[in-house]
Short mmCIF file of C-alpha atoms in Angstrom, two decimals:
data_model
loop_
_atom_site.label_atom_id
_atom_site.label_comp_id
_atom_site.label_asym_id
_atom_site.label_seq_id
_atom_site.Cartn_x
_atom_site.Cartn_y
_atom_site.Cartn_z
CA UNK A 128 119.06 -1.52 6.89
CA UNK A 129 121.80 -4.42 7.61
CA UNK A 130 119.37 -6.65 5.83
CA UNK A 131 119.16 -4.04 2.74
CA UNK A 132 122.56 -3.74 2.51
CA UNK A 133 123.07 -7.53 2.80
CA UNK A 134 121.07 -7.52 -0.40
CA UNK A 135 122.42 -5.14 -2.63
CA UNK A 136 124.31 -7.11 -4.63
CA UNK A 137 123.35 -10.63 -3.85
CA UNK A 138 120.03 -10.53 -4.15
CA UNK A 139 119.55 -8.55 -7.10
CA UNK A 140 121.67 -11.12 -8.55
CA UNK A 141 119.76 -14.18 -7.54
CA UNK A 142 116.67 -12.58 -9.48
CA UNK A 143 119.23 -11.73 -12.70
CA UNK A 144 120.20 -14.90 -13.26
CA UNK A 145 116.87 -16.28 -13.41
CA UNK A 146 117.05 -14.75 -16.72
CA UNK A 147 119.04 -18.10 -18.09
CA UNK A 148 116.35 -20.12 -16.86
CA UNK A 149 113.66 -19.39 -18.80
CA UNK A 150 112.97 -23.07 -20.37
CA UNK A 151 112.78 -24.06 -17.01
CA UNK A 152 115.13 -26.66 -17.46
CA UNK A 153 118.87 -26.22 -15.18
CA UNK A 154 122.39 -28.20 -14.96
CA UNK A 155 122.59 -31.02 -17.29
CA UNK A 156 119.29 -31.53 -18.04
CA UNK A 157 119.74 -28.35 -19.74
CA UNK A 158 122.59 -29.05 -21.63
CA UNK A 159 121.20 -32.25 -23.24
CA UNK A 160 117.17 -30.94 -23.53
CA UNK A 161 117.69 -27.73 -24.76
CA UNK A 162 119.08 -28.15 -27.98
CA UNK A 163 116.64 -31.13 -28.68
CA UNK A 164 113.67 -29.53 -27.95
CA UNK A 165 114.68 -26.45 -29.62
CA UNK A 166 115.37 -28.60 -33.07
CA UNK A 167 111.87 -29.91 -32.38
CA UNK A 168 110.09 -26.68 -32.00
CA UNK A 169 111.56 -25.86 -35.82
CA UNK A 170 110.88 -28.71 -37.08
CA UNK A 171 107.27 -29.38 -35.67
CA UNK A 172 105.95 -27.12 -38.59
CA UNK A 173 107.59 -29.87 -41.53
CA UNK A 174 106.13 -32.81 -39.10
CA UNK A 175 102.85 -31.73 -39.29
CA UNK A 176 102.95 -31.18 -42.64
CA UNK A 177 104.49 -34.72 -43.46
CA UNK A 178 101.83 -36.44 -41.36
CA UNK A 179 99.66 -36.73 -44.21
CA UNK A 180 102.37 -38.23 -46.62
CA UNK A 181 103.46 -40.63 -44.30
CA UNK A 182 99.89 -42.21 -43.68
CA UNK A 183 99.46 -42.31 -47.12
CA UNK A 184 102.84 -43.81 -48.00
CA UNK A 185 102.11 -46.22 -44.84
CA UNK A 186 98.49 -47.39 -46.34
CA UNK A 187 100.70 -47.81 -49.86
CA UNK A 188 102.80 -49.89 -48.20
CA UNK A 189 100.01 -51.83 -46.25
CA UNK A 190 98.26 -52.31 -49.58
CA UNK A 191 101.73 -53.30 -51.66
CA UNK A 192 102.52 -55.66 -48.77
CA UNK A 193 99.23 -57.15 -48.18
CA UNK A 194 98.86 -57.93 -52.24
CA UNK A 195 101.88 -59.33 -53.02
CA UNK A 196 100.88 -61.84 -49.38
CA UNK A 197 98.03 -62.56 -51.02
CA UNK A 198 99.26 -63.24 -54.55
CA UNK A 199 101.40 -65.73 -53.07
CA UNK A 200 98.35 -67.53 -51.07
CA UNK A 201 96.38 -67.82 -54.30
CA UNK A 202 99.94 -69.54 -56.16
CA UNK A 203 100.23 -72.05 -53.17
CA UNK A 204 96.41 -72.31 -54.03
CA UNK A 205 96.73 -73.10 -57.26
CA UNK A 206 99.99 -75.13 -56.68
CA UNK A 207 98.09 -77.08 -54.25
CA UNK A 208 94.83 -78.04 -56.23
CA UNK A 209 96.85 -78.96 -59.54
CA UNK A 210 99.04 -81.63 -57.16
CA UNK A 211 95.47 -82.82 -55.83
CA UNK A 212 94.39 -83.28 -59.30
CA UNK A 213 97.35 -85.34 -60.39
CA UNK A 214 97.81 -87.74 -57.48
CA UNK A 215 94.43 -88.24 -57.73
CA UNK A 216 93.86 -89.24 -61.98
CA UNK A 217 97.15 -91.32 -61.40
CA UNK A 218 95.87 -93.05 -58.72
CA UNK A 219 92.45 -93.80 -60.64
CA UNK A 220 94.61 -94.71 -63.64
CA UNK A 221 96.35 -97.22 -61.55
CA UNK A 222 92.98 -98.74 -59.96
CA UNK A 223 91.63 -99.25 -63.43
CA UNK A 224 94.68 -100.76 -64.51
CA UNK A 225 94.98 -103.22 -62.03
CA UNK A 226 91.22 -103.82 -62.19
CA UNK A 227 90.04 -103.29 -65.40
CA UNK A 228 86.78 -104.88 -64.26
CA UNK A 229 86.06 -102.43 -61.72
CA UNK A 230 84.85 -99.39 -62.32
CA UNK A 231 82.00 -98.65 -59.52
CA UNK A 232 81.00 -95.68 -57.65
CA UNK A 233 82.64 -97.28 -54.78
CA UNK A 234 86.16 -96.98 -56.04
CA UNK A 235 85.86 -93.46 -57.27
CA UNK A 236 84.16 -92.54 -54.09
CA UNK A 237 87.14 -94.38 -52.07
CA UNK A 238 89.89 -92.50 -54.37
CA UNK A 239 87.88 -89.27 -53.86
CA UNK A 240 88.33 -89.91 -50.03
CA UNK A 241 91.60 -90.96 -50.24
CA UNK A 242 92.65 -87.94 -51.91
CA UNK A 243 90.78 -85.61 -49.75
CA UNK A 244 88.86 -83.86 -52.98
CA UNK A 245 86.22 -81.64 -52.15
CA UNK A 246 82.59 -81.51 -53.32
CA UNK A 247 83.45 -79.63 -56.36
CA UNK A 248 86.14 -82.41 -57.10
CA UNK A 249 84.55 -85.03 -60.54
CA UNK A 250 86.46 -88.06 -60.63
CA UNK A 251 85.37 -89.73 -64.52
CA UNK A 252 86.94 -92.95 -65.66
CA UNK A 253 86.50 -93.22 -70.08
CA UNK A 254 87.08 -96.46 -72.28
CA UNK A 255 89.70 -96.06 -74.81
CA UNK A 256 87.18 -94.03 -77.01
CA UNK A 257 87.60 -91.37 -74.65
CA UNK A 258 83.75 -91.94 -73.26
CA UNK A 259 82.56 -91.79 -69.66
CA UNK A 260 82.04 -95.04 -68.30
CA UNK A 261 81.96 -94.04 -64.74
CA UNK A 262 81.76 -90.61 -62.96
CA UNK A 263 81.50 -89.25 -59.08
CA UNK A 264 79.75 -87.81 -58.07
CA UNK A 265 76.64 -89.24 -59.57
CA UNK A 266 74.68 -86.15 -59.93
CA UNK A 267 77.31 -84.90 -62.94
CA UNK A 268 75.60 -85.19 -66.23
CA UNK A 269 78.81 -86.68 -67.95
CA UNK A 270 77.74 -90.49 -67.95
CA UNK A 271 77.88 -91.85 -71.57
CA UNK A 272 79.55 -88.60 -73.01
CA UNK A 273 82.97 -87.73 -74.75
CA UNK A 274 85.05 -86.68 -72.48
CA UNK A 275 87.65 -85.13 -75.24
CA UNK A 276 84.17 -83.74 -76.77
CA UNK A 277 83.74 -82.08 -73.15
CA UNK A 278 86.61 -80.84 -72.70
CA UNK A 279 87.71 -77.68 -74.82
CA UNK A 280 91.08 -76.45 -74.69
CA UNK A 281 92.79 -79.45 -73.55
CA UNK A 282 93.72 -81.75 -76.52
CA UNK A 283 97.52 -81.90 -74.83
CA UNK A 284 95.64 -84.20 -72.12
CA UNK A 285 94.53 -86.85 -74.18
CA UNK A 286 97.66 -87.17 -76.37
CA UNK A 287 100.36 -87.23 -73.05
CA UNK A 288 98.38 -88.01 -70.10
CA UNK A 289 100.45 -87.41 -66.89
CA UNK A 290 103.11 -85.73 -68.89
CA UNK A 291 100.92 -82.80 -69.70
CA UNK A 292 100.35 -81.83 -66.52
CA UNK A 293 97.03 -80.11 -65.07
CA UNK A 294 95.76 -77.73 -67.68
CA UNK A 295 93.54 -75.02 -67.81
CA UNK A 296 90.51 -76.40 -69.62
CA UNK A 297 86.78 -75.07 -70.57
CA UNK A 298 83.30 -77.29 -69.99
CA UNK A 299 80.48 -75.54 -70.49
CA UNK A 300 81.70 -72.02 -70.59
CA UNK A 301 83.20 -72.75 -67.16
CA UNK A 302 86.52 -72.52 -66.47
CA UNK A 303 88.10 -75.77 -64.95
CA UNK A 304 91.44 -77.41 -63.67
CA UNK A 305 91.86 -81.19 -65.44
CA UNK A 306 94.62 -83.78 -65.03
CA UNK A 307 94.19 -87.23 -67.43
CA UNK A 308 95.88 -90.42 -66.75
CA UNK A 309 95.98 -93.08 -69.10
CA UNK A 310 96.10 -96.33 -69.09
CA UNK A 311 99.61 -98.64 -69.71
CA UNK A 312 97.68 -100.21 -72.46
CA UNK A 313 95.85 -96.54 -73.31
CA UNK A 314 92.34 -98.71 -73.32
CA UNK A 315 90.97 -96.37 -70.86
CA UNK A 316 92.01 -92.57 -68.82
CA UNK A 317 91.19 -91.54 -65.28
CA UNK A 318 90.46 -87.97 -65.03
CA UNK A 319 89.61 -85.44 -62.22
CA UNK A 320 88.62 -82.08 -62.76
CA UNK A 321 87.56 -78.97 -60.63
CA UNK A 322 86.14 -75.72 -61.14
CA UNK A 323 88.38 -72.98 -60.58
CA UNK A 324 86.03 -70.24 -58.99
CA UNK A 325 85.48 -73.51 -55.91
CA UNK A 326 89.12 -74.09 -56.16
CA UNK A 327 89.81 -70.19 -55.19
CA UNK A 328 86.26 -69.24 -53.14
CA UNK A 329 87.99 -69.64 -49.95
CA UNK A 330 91.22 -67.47 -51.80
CA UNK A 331 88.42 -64.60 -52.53
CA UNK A 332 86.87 -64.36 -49.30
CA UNK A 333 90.64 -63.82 -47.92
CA UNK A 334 90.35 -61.01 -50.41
CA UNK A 335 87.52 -59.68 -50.07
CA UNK A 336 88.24 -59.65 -45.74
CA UNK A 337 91.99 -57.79 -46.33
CA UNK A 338 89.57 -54.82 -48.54
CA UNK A 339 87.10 -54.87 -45.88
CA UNK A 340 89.79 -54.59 -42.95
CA UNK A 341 92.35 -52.02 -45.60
CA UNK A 342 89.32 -49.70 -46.00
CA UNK A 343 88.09 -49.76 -42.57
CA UNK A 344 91.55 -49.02 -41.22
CA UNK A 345 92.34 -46.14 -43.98
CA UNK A 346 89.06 -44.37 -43.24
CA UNK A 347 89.92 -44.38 -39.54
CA UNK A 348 93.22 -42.84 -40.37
CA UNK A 349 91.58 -40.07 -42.48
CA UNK A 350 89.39 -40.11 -40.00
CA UNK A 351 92.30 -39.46 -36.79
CA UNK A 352 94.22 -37.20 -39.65
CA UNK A 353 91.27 -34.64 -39.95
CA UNK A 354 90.68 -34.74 -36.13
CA UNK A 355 94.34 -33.68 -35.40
CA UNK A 356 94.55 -31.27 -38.17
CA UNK A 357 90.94 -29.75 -36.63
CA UNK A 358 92.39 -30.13 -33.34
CA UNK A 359 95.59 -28.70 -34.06
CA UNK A 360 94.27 -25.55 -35.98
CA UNK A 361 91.76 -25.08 -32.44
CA UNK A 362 94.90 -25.23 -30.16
CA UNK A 363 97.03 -22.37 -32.76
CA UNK A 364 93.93 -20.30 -32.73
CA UNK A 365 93.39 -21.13 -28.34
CA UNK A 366 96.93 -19.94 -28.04
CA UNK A 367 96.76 -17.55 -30.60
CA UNK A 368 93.97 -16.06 -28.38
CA UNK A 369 95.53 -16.97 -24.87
CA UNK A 370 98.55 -14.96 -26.27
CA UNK A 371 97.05 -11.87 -27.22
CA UNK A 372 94.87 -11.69 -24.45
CA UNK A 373 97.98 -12.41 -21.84
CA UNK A 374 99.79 -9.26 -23.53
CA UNK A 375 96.53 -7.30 -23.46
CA UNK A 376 96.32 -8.15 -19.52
CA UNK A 377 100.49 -6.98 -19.18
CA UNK A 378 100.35 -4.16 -20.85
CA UNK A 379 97.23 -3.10 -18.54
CA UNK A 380 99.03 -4.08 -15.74
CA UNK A 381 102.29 -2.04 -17.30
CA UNK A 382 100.51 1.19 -17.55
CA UNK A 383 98.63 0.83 -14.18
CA UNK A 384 101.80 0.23 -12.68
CA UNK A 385 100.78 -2.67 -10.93
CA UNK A 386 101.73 -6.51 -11.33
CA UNK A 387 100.16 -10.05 -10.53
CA UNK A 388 101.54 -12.85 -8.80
CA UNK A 389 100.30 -15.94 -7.24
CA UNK A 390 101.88 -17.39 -4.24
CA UNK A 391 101.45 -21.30 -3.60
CA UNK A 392 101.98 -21.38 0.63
CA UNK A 393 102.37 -25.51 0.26
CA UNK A 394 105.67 -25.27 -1.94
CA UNK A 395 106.78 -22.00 -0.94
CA UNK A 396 107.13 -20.51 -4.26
CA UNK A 397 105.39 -17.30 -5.71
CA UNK A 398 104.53 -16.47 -9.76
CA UNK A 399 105.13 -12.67 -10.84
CA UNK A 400 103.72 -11.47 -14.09
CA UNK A 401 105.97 -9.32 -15.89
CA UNK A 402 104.81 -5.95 -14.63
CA UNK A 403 105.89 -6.67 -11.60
CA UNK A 404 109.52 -7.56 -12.72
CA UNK A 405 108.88 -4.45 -15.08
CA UNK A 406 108.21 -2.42 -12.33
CA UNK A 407 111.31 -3.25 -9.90
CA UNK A 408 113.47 -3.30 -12.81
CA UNK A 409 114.69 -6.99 -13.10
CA UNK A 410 114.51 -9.57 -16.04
CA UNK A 411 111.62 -10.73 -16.27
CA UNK A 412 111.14 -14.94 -16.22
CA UNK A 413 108.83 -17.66 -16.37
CA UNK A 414 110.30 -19.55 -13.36
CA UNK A 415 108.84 -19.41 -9.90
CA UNK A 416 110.53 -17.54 -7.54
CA UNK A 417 111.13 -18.91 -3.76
CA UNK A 418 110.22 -17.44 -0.67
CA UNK A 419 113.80 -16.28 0.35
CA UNK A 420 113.90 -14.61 -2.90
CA UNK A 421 110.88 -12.63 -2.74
CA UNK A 422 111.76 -11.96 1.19
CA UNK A 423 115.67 -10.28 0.40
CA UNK A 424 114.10 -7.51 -1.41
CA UNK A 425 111.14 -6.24 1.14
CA UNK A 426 112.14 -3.82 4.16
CA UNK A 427 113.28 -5.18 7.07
CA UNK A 428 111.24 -2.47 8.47
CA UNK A 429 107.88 -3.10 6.99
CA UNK A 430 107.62 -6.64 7.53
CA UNK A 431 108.45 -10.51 7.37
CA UNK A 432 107.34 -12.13 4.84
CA UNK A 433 108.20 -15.62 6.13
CA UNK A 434 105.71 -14.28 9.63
CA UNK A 435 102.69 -13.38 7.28
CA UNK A 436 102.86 -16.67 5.67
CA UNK A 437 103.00 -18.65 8.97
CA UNK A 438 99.91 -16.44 9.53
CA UNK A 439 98.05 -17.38 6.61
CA UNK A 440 98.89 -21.10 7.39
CA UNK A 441 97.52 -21.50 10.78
CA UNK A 442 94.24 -19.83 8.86
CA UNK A 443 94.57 -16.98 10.93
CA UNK A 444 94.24 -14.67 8.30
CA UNK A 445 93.04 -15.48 4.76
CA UNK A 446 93.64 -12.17 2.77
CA UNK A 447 96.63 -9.65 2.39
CA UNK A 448 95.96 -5.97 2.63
CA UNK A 449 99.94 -4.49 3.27
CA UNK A 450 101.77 -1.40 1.98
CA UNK A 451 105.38 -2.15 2.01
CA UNK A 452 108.86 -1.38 0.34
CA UNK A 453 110.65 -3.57 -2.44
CA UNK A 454 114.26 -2.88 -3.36
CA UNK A 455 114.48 -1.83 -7.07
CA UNK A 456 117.11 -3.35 -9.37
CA UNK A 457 118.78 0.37 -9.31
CA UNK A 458 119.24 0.25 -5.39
CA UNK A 459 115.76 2.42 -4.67
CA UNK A 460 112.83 1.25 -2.37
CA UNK A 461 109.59 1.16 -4.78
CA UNK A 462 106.83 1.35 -2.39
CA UNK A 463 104.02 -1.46 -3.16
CA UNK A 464 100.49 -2.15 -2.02
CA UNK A 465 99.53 -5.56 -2.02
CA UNK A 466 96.56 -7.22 -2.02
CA UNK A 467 95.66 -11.24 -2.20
CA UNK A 468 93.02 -13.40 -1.31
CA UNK A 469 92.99 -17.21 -0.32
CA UNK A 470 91.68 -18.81 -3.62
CA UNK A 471 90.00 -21.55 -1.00
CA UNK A 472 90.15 -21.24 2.55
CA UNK A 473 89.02 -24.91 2.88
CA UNK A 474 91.44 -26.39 0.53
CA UNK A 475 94.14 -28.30 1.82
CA UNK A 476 96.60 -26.84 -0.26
CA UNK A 477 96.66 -22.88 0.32
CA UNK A 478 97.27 -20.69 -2.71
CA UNK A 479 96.73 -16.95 -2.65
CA UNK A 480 96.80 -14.74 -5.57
CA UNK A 481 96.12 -11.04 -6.29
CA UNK A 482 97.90 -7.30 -7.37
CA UNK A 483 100.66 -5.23 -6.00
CA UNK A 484 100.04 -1.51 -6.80
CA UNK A 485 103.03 1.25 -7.38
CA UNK A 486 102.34 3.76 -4.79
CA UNK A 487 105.21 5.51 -4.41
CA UNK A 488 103.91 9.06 -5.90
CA UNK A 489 101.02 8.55 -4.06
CA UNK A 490 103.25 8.28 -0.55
CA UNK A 491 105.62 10.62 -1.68
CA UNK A 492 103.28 13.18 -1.92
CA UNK A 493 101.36 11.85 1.30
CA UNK A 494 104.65 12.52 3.23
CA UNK A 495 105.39 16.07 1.24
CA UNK A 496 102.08 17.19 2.36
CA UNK A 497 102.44 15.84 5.83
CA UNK A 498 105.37 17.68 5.71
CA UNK A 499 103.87 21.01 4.88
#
């Protein structure tokens, strides 16, 4: 009984004070995780209710951002083909004038190259009439017409040359970017010209990728934002389940006055459900509880526990059939039948799990009537 009495208070203690353990956290780690996780647990509701408002105000965002970028490529565009336009006519201008003679396809072709114009790109030299004299390329049906005739929309050009700038003009229904350079003497203009739907076709298939990739990436977020709202609303209604049917399974185990546990040999620790903590009269936690533990509150007489799992080791044995005595929390021996099996005897790692029955009527009476 030395070992009994040894217990009394110690032991019953040890098993108490499991009680502020529950988290499963200790020391420090405690201190600092506790608080945090519990302020995450109440506010994990109002986070995943905000999920969909912030990957909505994130594709905003995306979309805001990723318009204004583009808004400013399509100005440097435009910036950049109206400087292209006006080096080139004043370079044309300044060819004619120094060789009033020359007007060939080979000079407007070498300007043209010069200036690094496109395709799209007309280069037109006029007499002081205003009328094409020369044009590149040669397929543009503009040789021998007006060019202020062609031209709506920009009379500006053809009164102030350079100092009108490149305007917005219309030829044909089409709108177009022109520059005009006259002459010192005004007896002729250089002008170049470009469409603006060439001038921005690289600009619009930019665009038209940035949709593309914007939609693609919003539909996979709807896409991830209904899986973890489906997923989530499986896991509530899993644990939902998993809860009722674990408090369906204790209160079983409550009336039968019996309790689980699971003991894992390898780390020497052993899992009680709460019947069993029910039934010996401690507070019940969600800790494991070591071998010494478990050991302080058996009978010295009926047993060592530390023997039976040596046993059950060396694969001598690989179930638990055992009536024995457990200290209650109120100083009275409950006594207990247990019985485990070895979940795999071939496993490295040896785990046992199974019941522990209340049968202390049942060997009261035994004795009473052994008695009489």
């Amino acid at each position: 009984m030395a070992k009994a009495d040894a217990w009394g208070a110690p032991g019953g203690i040890a098993l108490e004070r499991r009680e502020t353990r529950r988290d499963g956290l200790a020391g420090n780690t405690r201190l600092i995780a506790q608080p945090a996780y519990k302020r995450l647990l109440a506010a994990e509701p109002l986070l995943r209710r905000s999920i969909p408002a912030l990957i909505i105000i994130f594709l905003v965002v995306v979309a805001a951002l990723r318009v204004l970028s583009l808004m400013n490529e399509r100005d440097e565009v435009e910036r950049d083909a109206r400087a292209i336009l006006a080096l080139a006519a004043g370079q044309l201008a300044r060819s004619v004038s120094t060789n009033p003679a020359d007007t060939s396809q080979d000079v407007l072709e070498t300007i043209g190259r010069q200036g690094a114009l496109g395709r799209s790109h007309v280069l037109a030299v006029t007499d002081s009439a205003f009328k094409i004299i020369a044009v590149s390329p040669q397929s543009t049906p503009w040789h021998g017409r007006s060019l202020d005739g062609l031209v709506q929309g920009g009379q500006p050009l053809f009164m102030f040359g350079d100092r009108a700038g490149v305007m917005e003009v219309s030829i044909d229904g089409r709108d177009w970017y022109a520059a005009v350079s006259l002459s010192g003497d005004r007896k002729g203009a250089a002008a170049a010209l470009v469409p603006q739907d060439a001038v921005f076709e690289t600009w619009r298939k930019t665009v038209s990728l940035n949709v593309t990739l914007f939609v693609l990436t919003a539909g996979v977020l709807i896409v991830i934002l209904y899986a973890y709202f489906g997923q989530a609303a499986r896991a509530q209604a899993a644990d939902r389940i998993y809860l009722e049917a674990h408090q369906r399974i204790d209160m079983a185990l409550v009336r039968g006055r019996c309790g689980l546990w699971d003991w894992d040999m390898v780390r020497g620790k052993m899992y009680w459900s709460r019947s069993m903590y029910d039934m010996l009269g401690y507070q019940p936690c969600d800790t494991m509880l070591s071998f010494g533990e478990v050991d302080e509150i058996i009978h010295p007489d009926d047993g060592d526990l530390f023997q039976l799992a040596n046993r059950i080791v060396a694969r001598e044995i690989d179930h638990i059939d055992q009536v024995f005595r457990m200290r209650h929390a109120d100083g009275q021996w409950v006594w207990m039948r247990a019985r485990a099996q070895v979940i795999d005897p071939e496993a490295p790692e040896i785990q046992l799990i199974g019941i522990a029955v209340d049968v202390t009527e049942q060997r009261h009476l035994a004795l009473r009537s052994e008695a009489a």
